[in-house]
Amino acid sequence: MVTLTATRPTAVPTTYPTKLLIDGHWVDPLDGDSFPTINPATGETIATVAAAGPKDVDRAVKAARQALESGPWSRMDAADRGKLLYNLADLVEQRAEELAALETLNCGKTINDSRGDIQGVINTLRYYAGWADKIEGRTIPVRGNFLSYTLRQPVGVVGQIIPWNFPLLMLAWKWGPALACGNTVVMKPAEQTPLSALRIGELAIEAGFPPGVINLINGFGETTGHAMVVHPDIDKIAFTGHVETAKIIQKNAADTLKRTTFELGGKSPNVIFADCDLDAAVEGAFHAIYFHGGQCCTAGSRLFVEEKIHREFVQRLAARTQTRRIGDPMDPNTQQGPQVSQEQLDKILGYIALGQKEGANLVVGGNRVGDRGFFVAPTIFDNVRDEMTIAKDEIFGPVVGVLPFQSMDEVIERANRTHYGLAAAIWTKDIDKAHLFAKRVKAGTVWVNCYHVVDATTPFGGFKMSGQGRENGEAALEHYTELKTVTIRLR
Ligand code: ADP
């Protein structure tokens, strides 16, 4: 277990791997470039990191192809693939403090959130390690004198493109099922947060993954990411990020008819009924929006509150919000660190200004905190209307809109009136209401009297434009295997 100690991290790295990991070696780019990576708490440069160009993407794909078709990985027993994932999980556990510190340094999440993420990484790797030798086909009672059975085989070389909000956890969600199923991987971390992936790349080599099975190439979306999406020898792209980026990827992937899975954004409804446990619901609404500064695709950013308790609820949430400690994310007493970048800071402040312009009632927050780093005060807008931009767009910051409602039918209709469908939550003591809501709301995950409970074992993904496919749980295996039917004539 990664312990959530009330201490500053004991080991903050001062040197970092910065090259590309291709075919088991750390190499300089052939036609790429380099870019500075920033500490969002200070705005200062931490390191300069290599960026892959199209030739580097091609090298990585060739290494992954060779490892898939003819290297030791191609002949390895499934149980041994699982063993490598267990090895990696053990190494992550041993280096948990260092990895958590690196995540906080580069991403700005609080040290305790980073520690929680590292535990999630370990859980995910172990969960999929266990699956490696349990991925089975079926025998099928086919007509005629034949024996038919199915094999589940790797999709092939998979390109994985991840965002900056949970750098290592998103990596584990993608590596775990891909490797358990026997694929080989070319991964591009987000340009904002390249460092922790490179460190875990070192651990993957130490864990014993053969050369070419895991390749890590940093770089920008429009260059490195694009080169992956159009590469003819990548079989699948697994992407987590914004809807608009996914649309571009889907179009660009069309020429090679790549398989794609998408885990995208949300504008998740968090619905509070008057018959809830009020203390728990206030705490739940607080956690739902402010966890990791709202930089979560599942953030509970549309807070529907039943009219009867609306006024009291907003008062209590505002009081709780004012207690939130913002500051140095390495300090274990800090509850909210900086937003990830200047760009995100500007975007969030722009939405706050728009909320005021559109007539929503700013209750608390609404401002930048300090003038160094990218900190935003937790912000509540009350009396938000469905048609306001802040009720429709994903803000990806600590900004919640409160929307009063009167009945179940009304709130379900309004909750579903969005092109997103990632998550939803309901707070009530009435079991009938809870089940009815869970059945009718259009979302990939529904929480009852809880929020942000996500586990390696449970499928995660979106309805509508929040995604395609599912990650985590057994569901992810389907997206990392091809189904083959074998039919044999019997004499
Ligand atoms: P954000 O705006 O939060 O960075 P994005 O969806 O743009 O969200 O980024 C998520 C990931 O997608 C990042 O790794 C980014 O580099 C990558 N990306 C962005 N644009 C493209 C693209 N056109 N093709 C492939 N990958 C992309």
PDB file of C-alpha atoms in Angstrom, residues 212-309:
ATOM      1  CA  GLY A 212      10.287  -2.832 -28.513  1.00  0.00           C
ATOM      2  CA  VAL A 213       7.334  -3.978 -26.401  1.00  0.00           C
ATOM      3  CA  ILE A 214       7.002  -0.545 -24.787  1.00  0.00           C
ATOM      4  CA  ASN A 215       8.111   2.545 -26.693  1.00  0.00           C
ATOM      5  CA  LEU A 216       7.699   6.042 -25.273  1.00  0.00           C
ATOM      6  CA  ILE A 217       7.806   9.085 -27.487  1.00  0.00           C
ATOM      7  CA  ASN A 218       7.081  12.548 -26.211  1.00  0.00           C
ATOM      8  CA  GLY A 219       6.024  15.432 -28.394  1.00  0.00           C
ATOM      9  CA  PHE A 220       3.126  17.612 -29.442  1.00  0.00           C
ATOM     10  CA  GLY A 221      -0.270  16.417 -30.597  1.00  0.00           C
ATOM     11  CA  GLU A 222      -0.291  18.017 -34.034  1.00  0.00           C
ATOM     12  CA  THR A 223       3.135  16.564 -34.886  1.00  0.00           C
ATOM     13  CA  THR A 224       4.037  13.442 -32.910  1.00  0.00           C
ATOM     14  CA  GLY A 225       0.456  12.443 -32.145  1.00  0.00           C
ATOM     15  CA  HIS A 226      -0.632  13.090 -35.720  1.00  0.00           C
ATOM     16  CA  ALA A 227       2.257  11.003 -37.102  1.00  0.00           C
ATOM     17  CA  MET A 228       1.022   8.119 -34.952  1.00  0.00           C
ATOM     18  CA  VAL A 229      -2.575   8.491 -36.060  1.00  0.00           C
ATOM     19  CA  VAL A 230      -1.708   8.346 -39.782  1.00  0.00           C
ATOM     20  CA  HIS A 231       1.007   5.695 -39.515  1.00  0.00           C
ATOM     21  CA  PRO A 232      -0.053   2.740 -41.669  1.00  0.00           C
ATOM     22  CA  ASP A 233       1.494   0.137 -39.378  1.00  0.00           C
ATOM     23  CA  ILE A 234      -0.246   1.162 -36.150  1.00  0.00           C
ATOM     24  CA  ASP A 235      -3.322  -1.049 -35.751  1.00  0.00           C
ATOM     25  CA  LYS A 236      -5.188   0.889 -33.099  1.00  0.00           C
ATOM     26  CA  ILE A 237      -5.206   4.283 -31.424  1.00  0.00           C
ATOM     27  CA  ALA A 238      -6.338   4.467 -27.807  1.00  0.00           C
ATOM     28  CA  PHE A 239      -6.890   8.107 -26.905  1.00  0.00           C
ATOM     29  CA  THR A 240      -7.848  10.052 -23.814  1.00  0.00           C
ATOM     30  CA  GLY A 241      -8.364  13.791 -24.194  1.00  0.00           C
ATOM     31  CA  HIS A 242     -10.783  16.320 -25.579  1.00  0.00           C
ATOM     32  CA  VAL A 243     -13.767  15.669 -27.814  1.00  0.00           C
ATOM     33  CA  GLU A 244     -12.495  18.085 -30.464  1.00  0.00           C
ATOM     34  CA  THR A 245      -9.160  16.235 -30.618  1.00  0.00           C
ATOM     35  CA  ALA A 246     -10.951  12.885 -30.874  1.00  0.00           C
ATOM     36  CA  LYS A 247     -12.928  14.147 -33.887  1.00  0.00           C
ATOM     37  CA  ILE A 248      -9.682  15.104 -35.623  1.00  0.00           C
ATOM     38  CA  ILE A 249      -8.128  11.737 -34.756  1.00  0.00           C
ATOM     39  CA  GLN A 250     -11.141   9.804 -35.994  1.00  0.00           C
ATOM     40  CA  LYS A 251     -11.012  11.630 -39.340  1.00  0.00           C
ATOM     41  CA  ASN A 252      -7.267  11.155 -39.699  1.00  0.00           C
ATOM     42  CA  ALA A 253      -7.448   7.493 -38.700  1.00  0.00           C
ATOM     43  CA  ALA A 254     -10.049   6.826 -41.406  1.00  0.00           C
ATOM     44  CA  ASP A 255      -7.533   6.383 -44.235  1.00  0.00           C
ATOM     45  CA  THR A 256      -5.960   3.397 -42.506  1.00  0.00           C
ATOM     46  CA  LEU A 257      -9.240   2.288 -40.869  1.00  0.00           C
ATOM     47  CA  LYS A 258      -7.533   1.997 -37.509  1.00  0.00           C
ATOM     48  CA  ARG A 259      -9.419   0.733 -34.537  1.00  0.00           C
ATOM     49  CA  THR A 260      -9.993   3.619 -32.154  1.00  0.00           C
ATOM     50  CA  THR A 261     -11.118   3.891 -28.562  1.00  0.00           C
ATOM     51  CA  PHE A 262     -11.806   7.246 -26.979  1.00  0.00           C
ATOM     52  CA  GLU A 263     -12.182   8.385 -23.393  1.00  0.00           C
ATOM     53  CA  LEU A 264     -13.253  12.005 -23.597  1.00  0.00           C
ATOM     54  CA  GLY A 265     -14.723  14.824 -21.609  1.00  0.00           C
ATOM     55  CA  GLY A 266     -17.883  15.348 -19.647  1.00  0.00           C
ATOM     56  CA  LYS A 267     -20.268  17.826 -18.090  1.00  0.00           C
ATOM     57  CA  SER A 268     -21.436  15.469 -15.418  1.00  0.00           C
ATOM     58  CA  PRO A 269     -24.684  16.068 -13.534  1.00  0.00           C
ATOM     59  CA  ASN A 270     -24.438  15.700  -9.761  1.00  0.00           C
ATOM     60  CA  VAL A 271     -28.019  15.605  -8.491  1.00  0.00           C
ATOM     61  CA  ILE A 272     -28.912  16.420  -4.871  1.00  0.00           C
ATOM     62  CA  PHE A 273     -32.394  15.512  -3.645  1.00  0.00           C
ATOM     63  CA  ALA A 274     -33.860  17.076  -0.506  1.00  0.00           C
ATOM     64  CA  ASP A 275     -34.083  13.623   1.128  1.00  0.00           C
ATOM     65  CA  CYS A 276     -30.303  13.109   1.062  1.00  0.00           C
ATOM     66  CA  ASP A 277     -27.876  12.982   3.971  1.00  0.00           C
ATOM     67  CA  LEU A 278     -27.097  16.687   3.727  1.00  0.00           C
ATOM     68  CA  ASP A 279     -23.653  16.595   5.345  1.00  0.00           C
ATOM     69  CA  ALA A 280     -22.533  13.793   3.052  1.00  0.00           C
ATOM     70  CA  ALA A 281     -24.000  15.499  -0.016  1.00  0.00           C
ATOM     71  CA  VAL A 282     -22.266  18.833   0.689  1.00  0.00           C
ATOM     72  CA  GLU A 283     -18.978  16.997   1.132  1.00  0.00           C
ATOM     73  CA  GLY A 284     -19.720  14.935  -1.985  1.00  0.00           C
ATOM     74  CA  ALA A 285     -20.494  17.990  -4.123  1.00  0.00           C
ATOM     75  CA  PHE A 286     -17.306  19.648  -2.866  1.00  0.00           C
ATOM     76  CA  HIS A 287     -15.167  16.620  -3.736  1.00  0.00           C
ATOM     77  CA  ALA A 288     -17.004  16.089  -7.043  1.00  0.00           C
ATOM     78  CA  ILE A 289     -15.975  19.467  -8.453  1.00  0.00           C
ATOM     79  CA  TYR A 290     -12.772  20.423  -6.667  1.00  0.00           C
ATOM     80  CA  PHE A 291     -10.844  17.126  -6.741  1.00  0.00           C
ATOM     81  CA  HIS A 292      -7.593  17.875  -8.623  1.00  0.00           C
ATOM     82  CA  GLY A 293      -8.754  21.448  -9.190  1.00  0.00           C
ATOM     83  CA  GLY A 294     -11.633  20.273 -11.368  1.00  0.00           C
ATOM     84  CA  GLN A 295      -9.171  18.824 -13.888  1.00  0.00           C
ATOM     85  CA  CYS A 296     -11.083  15.573 -14.137  1.00  0.00           C
ATOM     86  CA  CYS A 297     -13.195  14.380 -17.036  1.00  0.00           C
ATOM     87  CA  THR A 298     -15.790  13.195 -14.485  1.00  0.00           C
ATOM     88  CA  ALA A 299     -15.898  16.468 -12.510  1.00  0.00           C
ATOM     89  CA  GLY A 300     -19.369  17.096 -11.071  1.00  0.00           C
ATOM     90  CA  SER A 301     -19.646  20.471 -12.768  1.00  0.00           C
ATOM     91  CA  ARG A 302     -23.444  20.652 -13.158  1.00  0.00           C
ATOM     92  CA  LEU A 303     -24.748  20.602  -9.608  1.00  0.00           C
ATOM     93  CA  PHE A 304     -28.527  20.097  -9.680  1.00  0.00           C
ATOM     94  CA  VAL A 305     -30.031  20.895  -6.259  1.00  0.00           C
ATOM     95  CA  GLU A 306     -33.695  20.309  -5.384  1.00  0.00           C
ATOM     96  CA  GLU A 307     -35.452  23.652  -4.950  1.00  0.00           C
ATOM     97  CA  LYS A 308     -36.527  22.895  -1.333  1.00  0.00           C
ATOM     98  CA  ILE A 309     -32.935  22.792  -0.040  1.00  0.00           C
TER      99      ILE A 309
END
